[in-house]
mmCIF file of C-alpha atoms and ligand atoms in Angstrom:
data_model
loop_
_atom_site.group_PDB
_atom_site.id
_atom_site.type_symbol
_atom_site.label_atom_id
_atom_site.label_comp_id
_atom_site.label_asym_id
_atom_site.label_seq_id
_atom_site.Cartn_x
_atom_site.Cartn_y
_atom_site.Cartn_z
ATOM 1 C CA MET A 550 -18.013 12.421 -6.468
ATOM 2 C CA LYS A 551 -21.581 12.933 -5.096
ATOM 3 C CA ASN A 552 -23.961 10.338 -3.542
ATOM 4 C CA GLY A 553 -24.586 7.605 -6.692
ATOM 5 C CA LYS A 554 -21.581 9.242 -8.825
ATOM 6 C CA LYS A 555 -18.539 7.023 -9.405
ATOM 7 C CA MET A 556 -15.415 8.034 -7.316
ATOM 8 C CA ARG A 557 -11.801 7.624 -9.056
ATOM 9 C CA PHE A 558 -9.441 5.666 -6.633
ATOM 10 C CA LEU A 559 -5.731 5.132 -6.400
ATOM 11 C CA ILE A 560 -4.656 1.634 -4.854
ATOM 12 C CA THR A 561 -1.517 0.915 -4.805
ATOM 13 C CA ALA A 562 -0.518 -3.018 -4.613
ATOM 14 C CA GLY A 563 2.625 -5.838 -4.386
ATOM 15 C CA GLY A 564 5.613 -5.600 -2.728
ATOM 16 C CA THR A 565 8.366 -3.000 -4.140
ATOM 17 C CA ARG A 566 11.930 -4.585 -5.297
ATOM 18 C CA GLU A 567 15.108 -2.511 -4.275
ATOM 19 C CA TYR A 568 17.859 -3.155 -6.607
ATOM 20 C CA LEU A 569 21.281 -4.029 -5.165
ATOM 21 C CA ASP A 570 22.352 -4.329 -8.503
ATOM 22 C CA PRO A 571 21.173 -5.526 -12.163
ATOM 23 C CA VAL A 572 20.000 -8.802 -11.072
ATOM 24 C CA ARG A 573 19.730 -8.725 -7.230
ATOM 25 C CA TYR A 574 17.111 -7.070 -5.129
ATOM 26 C CA ILE A 575 15.577 -6.747 -1.885
ATOM 27 C CA THR A 576 11.508 -7.432 -1.872
ATOM 28 C CA ASN A 577 8.999 -8.988 0.986
ATOM 29 C CA ALA A 578 6.139 -11.612 0.621
ATOM 30 C CA SER A 579 3.368 -9.565 -0.574
ATOM 31 C CA SER A 580 1.529 -11.133 -3.134
ATOM 32 C CA GLY A 581 -0.042 -8.019 -4.316
ATOM 33 C CA ARG A 582 -3.913 -10.142 -4.164
ATOM 34 C CA MET A 583 -5.569 -7.818 -1.406
ATOM 35 C CA GLY A 584 -4.457 -4.401 -3.518
ATOM 36 C CA TYR A 585 -6.282 -6.181 -6.579
ATOM 37 C CA ALA A 586 -8.868 -7.899 -5.361
ATOM 38 C CA LEU A 587 -9.147 -4.046 -3.957
ATOM 39 C CA ALA A 588 -9.122 -2.802 -7.677
ATOM 40 C CA ALA A 589 -11.675 -5.586 -8.852
ATOM 41 C CA ALA A 590 -14.127 -4.794 -6.018
ATOM 42 C CA ALA A 591 -14.102 -0.787 -6.734
ATOM 43 C CA LEU A 592 -14.403 -1.529 -10.292
ATOM 44 C CA LYS A 593 -17.683 -3.756 -9.746
ATOM 45 C CA ALA A 594 -18.945 -1.065 -8.111
ATOM 46 C CA GLY A 595 -18.814 1.188 -10.700
ATOM 47 C CA HIS A 596 -15.803 3.285 -9.556
ATOM 48 C CA SER A 597 -12.567 4.325 -11.811
ATOM 49 C CA VAL A 598 -9.607 2.664 -10.452
ATOM 50 C CA THR A 599 -5.630 3.399 -11.664
ATOM 51 C CA LEU A 600 -3.550 0.470 -10.307
ATOM 52 C CA ILE A 601 -0.068 1.332 -8.996
ATOM 53 C CA SER A 602 0.989 -2.136 -8.724
ATOM 54 C CA ALA A 603 5.223 -3.487 -8.411
ATOM 55 C CA PRO A 604 6.233 -6.602 -9.447
ATOM 56 C CA THR A 605 3.605 -9.433 -8.810
ATOM 57 C CA GLY A 606 2.448 -12.209 -10.634
ATOM 58 C CA LEU A 607 -1.078 -11.298 -11.061
ATOM 59 C CA VAL A 608 -3.320 -10.473 -13.821
ATOM 60 C CA PRO A 609 -4.686 -6.793 -13.379
ATOM 61 C CA PRO A 610 -8.684 -6.334 -13.402
ATOM 62 C CA ALA A 611 -10.057 -6.040 -16.340
ATOM 63 C CA GLY A 612 -11.090 -1.556 -16.530
ATOM 64 C CA ALA A 613 -8.233 -0.674 -14.129
ATOM 65 C CA GLU A 614 -5.926 1.664 -15.580
ATOM 66 C CA VAL A 615 -2.445 0.233 -14.445
ATOM 67 C CA VAL A 616 0.131 1.752 -13.838
ATOM 68 C CA SER A 617 3.656 -0.833 -13.439
ATOM 69 C CA VAL A 618 6.921 0.372 -11.364
ATOM 70 C CA VAL A 619 9.534 -1.495 -9.253
ATOM 71 C CA SER A 620 10.954 0.181 -6.513
ATOM 72 C CA ALA A 621 9.683 3.046 -3.527
ATOM 73 C CA GLY A 622 10.939 5.380 -5.499
ATOM 74 C CA ASP A 623 8.977 4.400 -8.420
ATOM 75 C CA MET A 624 5.962 4.436 -6.360
ATOM 76 C CA PHE A 625 6.166 7.381 -5.009
ATOM 77 C CA LYS A 626 6.697 9.610 -8.266
ATOM 78 C CA ALA A 627 3.710 6.958 -9.515
ATOM 79 C CA VAL A 628 1.449 8.455 -6.711
ATOM 80 C CA LYS A 629 2.360 12.054 -6.530
ATOM 81 C CA LYS A 630 1.327 12.207 -10.127
ATOM 82 C CA HIS A 631 -1.907 10.612 -9.586
ATOM 83 C CA PHE A 632 -2.981 11.873 -6.110
ATOM 84 C CA LYS A 633 -4.873 15.793 -6.679
ATOM 85 C CA THR A 634 -7.085 13.667 -9.308
ATOM 86 C CA CYS A 635 -8.614 10.759 -6.597
ATOM 87 C CA ASP A 636 -11.186 10.699 -4.722
ATOM 88 C CA CYS A 637 -9.545 8.065 -2.703
ATOM 89 C CA LEU A 638 -5.759 6.191 -2.154
ATOM 90 C CA ILE A 639 -5.700 2.801 -1.418
ATOM 91 C CA MET A 640 -1.978 2.242 0.220
ATOM 92 C CA ALA A 641 -1.973 -1.568 -0.062
ATOM 93 C CA ALA A 642 1.097 -2.129 -0.868
ATOM 94 C CA ALA A 643 4.253 -3.663 1.044
ATOM 95 C CA VAL A 644 6.953 -0.690 0.268
ATOM 96 C CA SER A 645 9.915 -1.141 1.051
ATOM 97 C CA ASP A 646 11.253 1.393 4.093
ATOM 98 C CA TYR A 647 14.827 0.866 3.119
ATOM 99 C CA THR A 648 16.661 1.101 -0.008
ATOM 100 C CA PRO A 649 20.182 0.987 -1.090
ATOM 101 C CA VAL A 650 22.177 3.853 -0.683
ATOM 102 C CA GLU A 651 23.973 3.012 -3.848
ATOM 103 C CA ALA A 652 22.931 0.421 -6.265
ATOM 104 C CA ALA A 653 25.857 -1.450 -8.056
ATOM 105 C CA LYS A 654 25.819 -1.080 -12.238
ATOM 106 C CA VAL A 655 27.171 -4.139 -13.018
ATOM 107 C CA LYS A 656 27.324 -7.772 -10.671
ATOM 108 C CA ARG A 657 28.231 -7.662 -7.579
ATOM 109 C CA LYS A 658 31.076 -10.272 -7.752
ATOM 110 C CA LYS A 659 31.617 -12.710 -4.122
ATOM 111 C CA GLU A 660 34.105 -11.665 -2.421
ATOM 112 C CA LYS A 661 35.261 -13.637 1.239
ATOM 113 C CA LYS A 662 34.771 -11.164 3.612
ATOM 114 C CA ILE A 663 31.145 -10.488 5.794
ATOM 115 C CA LEU A 664 29.481 -7.648 3.455
ATOM 116 C CA THR A 665 27.779 -4.894 4.748
ATOM 117 C CA LEU A 666 25.187 -3.245 2.639
ATOM 118 C CA LYS A 667 24.161 0.532 3.453
ATOM 119 C CA LEU A 668 20.129 1.052 2.922
ATOM 120 C CA LYS A 669 18.922 4.834 3.778
ATOM 121 C CA PRO A 670 15.024 4.918 3.905
ATOM 122 C CA THR A 671 12.661 5.119 1.480
ATOM 123 C CA GLU A 672 9.788 7.998 1.631
ATOM 124 C CA ASP A 673 6.810 6.966 3.625
ATOM 125 C CA ILE A 674 3.941 7.674 0.857
ATOM 126 C CA LEU A 675 1.277 7.005 3.213
ATOM 127 C CA ALA A 676 2.162 9.731 5.725
ATOM 128 C CA TRP A 677 3.305 12.176 2.331
ATOM 129 C CA ALA A 678 -0.709 11.639 0.957
ATOM 130 C CA GLY A 679 -1.702 12.272 4.526
ATOM 131 C CA ARG A 680 0.068 15.963 4.880
ATOM 132 C CA HIS A 681 -1.060 16.439 0.919
ATOM 133 C CA LYS A 682 -4.824 15.747 1.180
ATOM 134 C CA LYS A 683 -7.564 17.815 0.126
ATOM 135 C CA GLN A 684 -10.630 16.782 -0.429
ATOM 136 C CA ASN A 685 -9.262 12.952 -0.752
ATOM 137 C CA VAL A 686 -9.322 10.167 1.369
ATOM 138 C CA VAL A 687 -6.653 8.155 2.603
ATOM 139 C CA VAL A 688 -6.765 4.147 3.590
ATOM 140 C CA GLY A 689 -3.515 2.618 4.380
ATOM 141 C CA PHE A 690 -3.023 -0.834 5.678
ATOM 142 C CA ALA A 691 -1.092 -1.549 9.120
ATOM 143 C CA LEU A 692 0.648 -5.587 9.120
ATOM 144 C CA GLU A 693 1.800 -6.017 12.865
ATOM 145 C CA ASP A 694 2.662 -9.307 14.276
ATOM 146 C CA ARG A 695 2.306 -7.643 18.036
ATOM 147 C CA ASN A 696 -0.577 -5.159 19.887
ATOM 148 C CA LEU A 697 -2.085 -4.845 16.328
ATOM 149 C CA LYS A 698 -4.982 -2.789 17.410
ATOM 150 C CA ARG A 699 -2.973 -0.485 19.231
ATOM 151 C CA ASN A 700 0.362 -0.080 16.293
ATOM 152 C CA ALA A 701 -2.252 -0.116 14.090
ATOM 153 C CA GLU A 702 -4.286 2.947 15.822
ATOM 154 C CA LYS A 703 -0.829 4.839 16.243
ATOM 155 C CA LYS A 704 -0.158 4.336 12.166
ATOM 156 C CA LEU A 705 -3.695 5.854 11.489
ATOM 157 C CA ILE A 706 -3.087 8.814 13.423
ATOM 158 C CA SER A 707 0.928 9.418 12.894
ATOM 159 C CA LYS A 708 0.337 9.342 9.128
ATOM 160 C CA ASN A 709 -3.181 11.567 8.956
ATOM 161 C CA ALA A 710 -5.054 8.478 7.229
ATOM 162 C CA ASP A 711 -8.811 8.543 7.460
ATOM 163 C CA MET A 712 -8.851 4.623 7.935
ATOM 164 C CA ILE A 713 -6.736 1.720 9.185
ATOM 165 C CA VAL A 714 -6.669 -1.718 7.371
ATOM 166 C CA ALA A 715 -5.109 -4.213 10.144
ATOM 167 C CA ASN A 716 -4.262 -7.522 9.526
ATOM 168 C CA SER A 717 -1.604 -10.095 10.364
ATOM 169 C CA PRO A 718 1.203 -11.926 8.990
ATOM 170 C CA ALA A 719 -0.487 -14.939 8.282
ATOM 171 C CA ALA A 720 -2.427 -12.739 5.713
ATOM 172 C CA ILE A 721 0.210 -12.823 3.502
ATOM 173 C CA GLY A 722 -1.030 -14.718 0.030
ATOM 174 C CA ALA A 723 -3.889 -16.436 2.516
ATOM 175 C CA ASP A 724 -7.439 -16.941 0.556
ATOM 176 C CA SER A 725 -8.928 -15.835 3.319
ATOM 177 C CA SER A 726 -8.144 -13.440 5.674
ATOM 178 C CA ARG A 727 -9.364 -11.192 8.490
ATOM 179 C CA VAL A 728 -8.880 -7.391 8.453
ATOM 180 C CA LEU A 729 -9.826 -4.833 11.017
ATOM 181 C CA LEU A 730 -11.111 -1.734 9.865
ATOM 182 C CA LYS A 731 -10.870 2.169 12.139
ATOM 183 C CA THR A 732 -11.571 5.650 11.031
ATOM 184 C CA PRO A 733 -9.987 8.304 13.680
ATOM 185 C CA GLN A 734 -13.279 8.372 15.311
ATOM 186 C CA GLY A 735 -15.090 5.396 14.902
ATOM 187 C CA SER A 736 -14.337 2.050 16.812
ATOM 188 C CA TRP A 737 -13.162 -1.223 15.111
ATOM 189 C CA ILE A 738 -15.108 -2.959 12.373
ATOM 190 C CA ASP A 739 -13.688 -7.121 12.065
ATOM 191 C CA ILE A 740 -14.120 -8.294 8.745
ATOM 192 C CA THR A 741 -13.475 -12.437 7.909
ATOM 193 C CA GLY A 742 -14.177 -13.626 4.591
ATOM 194 C CA ASP A 743 -11.734 -14.852 1.253
ATOM 195 C CA LYS A 744 -10.149 -11.223 -0.224
ATOM 196 C CA ALA A 745 -12.781 -10.706 -2.361
ATOM 197 C CA LYS A 746 -15.390 -10.741 0.170
ATOM 198 C CA THR A 747 -12.805 -8.641 2.649
ATOM 199 C CA ALA A 748 -11.663 -6.052 -0.337
ATOM 200 C CA ARG A 749 -15.522 -5.714 -1.066
ATOM 201 C CA ALA A 750 -16.633 -4.868 2.112
ATOM 202 C CA ILE A 751 -13.081 -2.489 2.720
ATOM 203 C CA ILE A 752 -14.784 -0.684 -0.435
ATOM 204 C CA ARG A 753 -18.244 -0.477 0.842
ATOM 205 C CA HIS A 754 -16.934 1.021 4.033
ATOM 206 C CA ILE A 755 -14.624 3.685 2.188
ATOM 207 C CA THR A 756 -17.450 4.747 0.435
ATOM 208 C CA SER A 757 -19.965 5.427 3.446
ATOM 209 C CA LEU A 758 -17.100 7.047 5.117
ATOM 210 C CA ILE A 759 -17.178 9.659 1.984
ATOM 211 C CA LEU A 760 -20.671 9.877 1.185
ATOM 212 C CA GLY A 761 -21.758 10.227 4.743
HETATM 213 N N1 CTP B 1454 4.129 2.388 3.686
HETATM 214 C C1 CTP B 1454 4.066 3.642 3.169
HETATM 215 N N2 CTP B 1454 5.363 3.900 2.467
HETATM 216 C C2 CTP B 1454 6.630 3.538 3.082
HETATM 217 C C3 CTP B 1454 6.106 2.547 4.080
HETATM 218 C C4 CTP B 1454 4.721 1.841 4.142
HETATM 219 O O1 CTP B 1454 3.241 4.222 2.215
HETATM 220 N N3 CTP B 1454 7.462 3.505 2.587
HETATM 221 C C5 CTP B 1454 2.280 2.739 3.788
HETATM 222 C C6 CTP B 1454 2.003 1.102 3.272
HETATM 223 O O2 CTP B 1454 1.399 0.756 1.969
HETATM 224 C C7 CTP B 1454 0.908 0.947 4.142
HETATM 225 C C8 CTP B 1454 1.278 1.899 5.680
HETATM 226 O O3 CTP B 1454 2.268 2.439 5.220
HETATM 227 O O4 CTP B 1454 -0.615 1.458 3.693
HETATM 228 C C9 CTP B 1454 1.719 0.905 6.947
HETATM 229 O O5 CTP B 1454 2.961 -0.133 6.561
HETATM 230 P P1 CTP B 1454 3.671 -0.955 7.294
HETATM 231 O O6 CTP B 1454 4.849 -1.574 6.685
HETATM 232 O O7 CTP B 1454 2.521 -1.432 8.178
HETATM 233 O O8 CTP B 1454 4.235 0.088 8.110
HETATM 234 P P2 CTP B 1454 5.649 1.281 8.620
HETATM 235 O O9 CTP B 1454 5.165 2.372 8.566
HETATM 236 O O10 CTP B 1454 6.441 0.784 7.254
HETATM 237 O O11 CTP B 1454 5.819 0.595 9.160
HETATM 238 P P3 CTP B 1454 6.835 -0.588 10.438
HETATM 239 O O12 CTP B 1454 7.270 -1.283 9.991
HETATM 240 O O13 CTP B 1454 7.461 0.459 11.791
HETATM 241 O O14 CTP B 1454 5.669 -1.166 11.054
#
């Protein structure tokens, strides 16, 4: 991973699914497009990519090694397996913060009373990577509907990431997006454009962060 050499990117994408029973699950509105665009941009720049993907309707870019996962727990396992050998982890996935305490083995039957679901927190994968990184660079995303910069910076510091990409819920599923990038020491960088352009710019900034 020295000047001009190709880097190994580990990129997560999509919204995880937390099953309540064999046919029902909790998820979110993430399309996975930003993670897939990042994978395409990194490959185009000559790097290698392992794409850990939660279910999406997208076709992975040619050349990516794809690891398909479903739940936050699966994604955590896959990240742990590949993290040591990557130069940069980008957590673009929308990882569920909670998962059912118990998933029913058979389809739940409806009953005429209030149903309370018991959920437990999932592992924060980005924070785990921030604690375990050695030579690797860790990049997180922050989706914020209020106080974008302040909340994103809090995540950057508390999860010990090297860069945070902040965006607002308007970015979900949209073609064009505005993202703000920040490293712990740097100032905010504003990028607007379609997801391919935004992804190229993010990869460029990460590359210069690593290569200095
Ligand atoms: N993330 C993660 N593991 C989780 C939850 C989130 O690795 N269990 C990562 C996401 O992939 C993203 C970053 O943490 O890179 C921030 O995710 P976000 O949903 O914006 O924030 P949360 O940490 O979940 O905090 P909150 O929902 O309270 O804003």
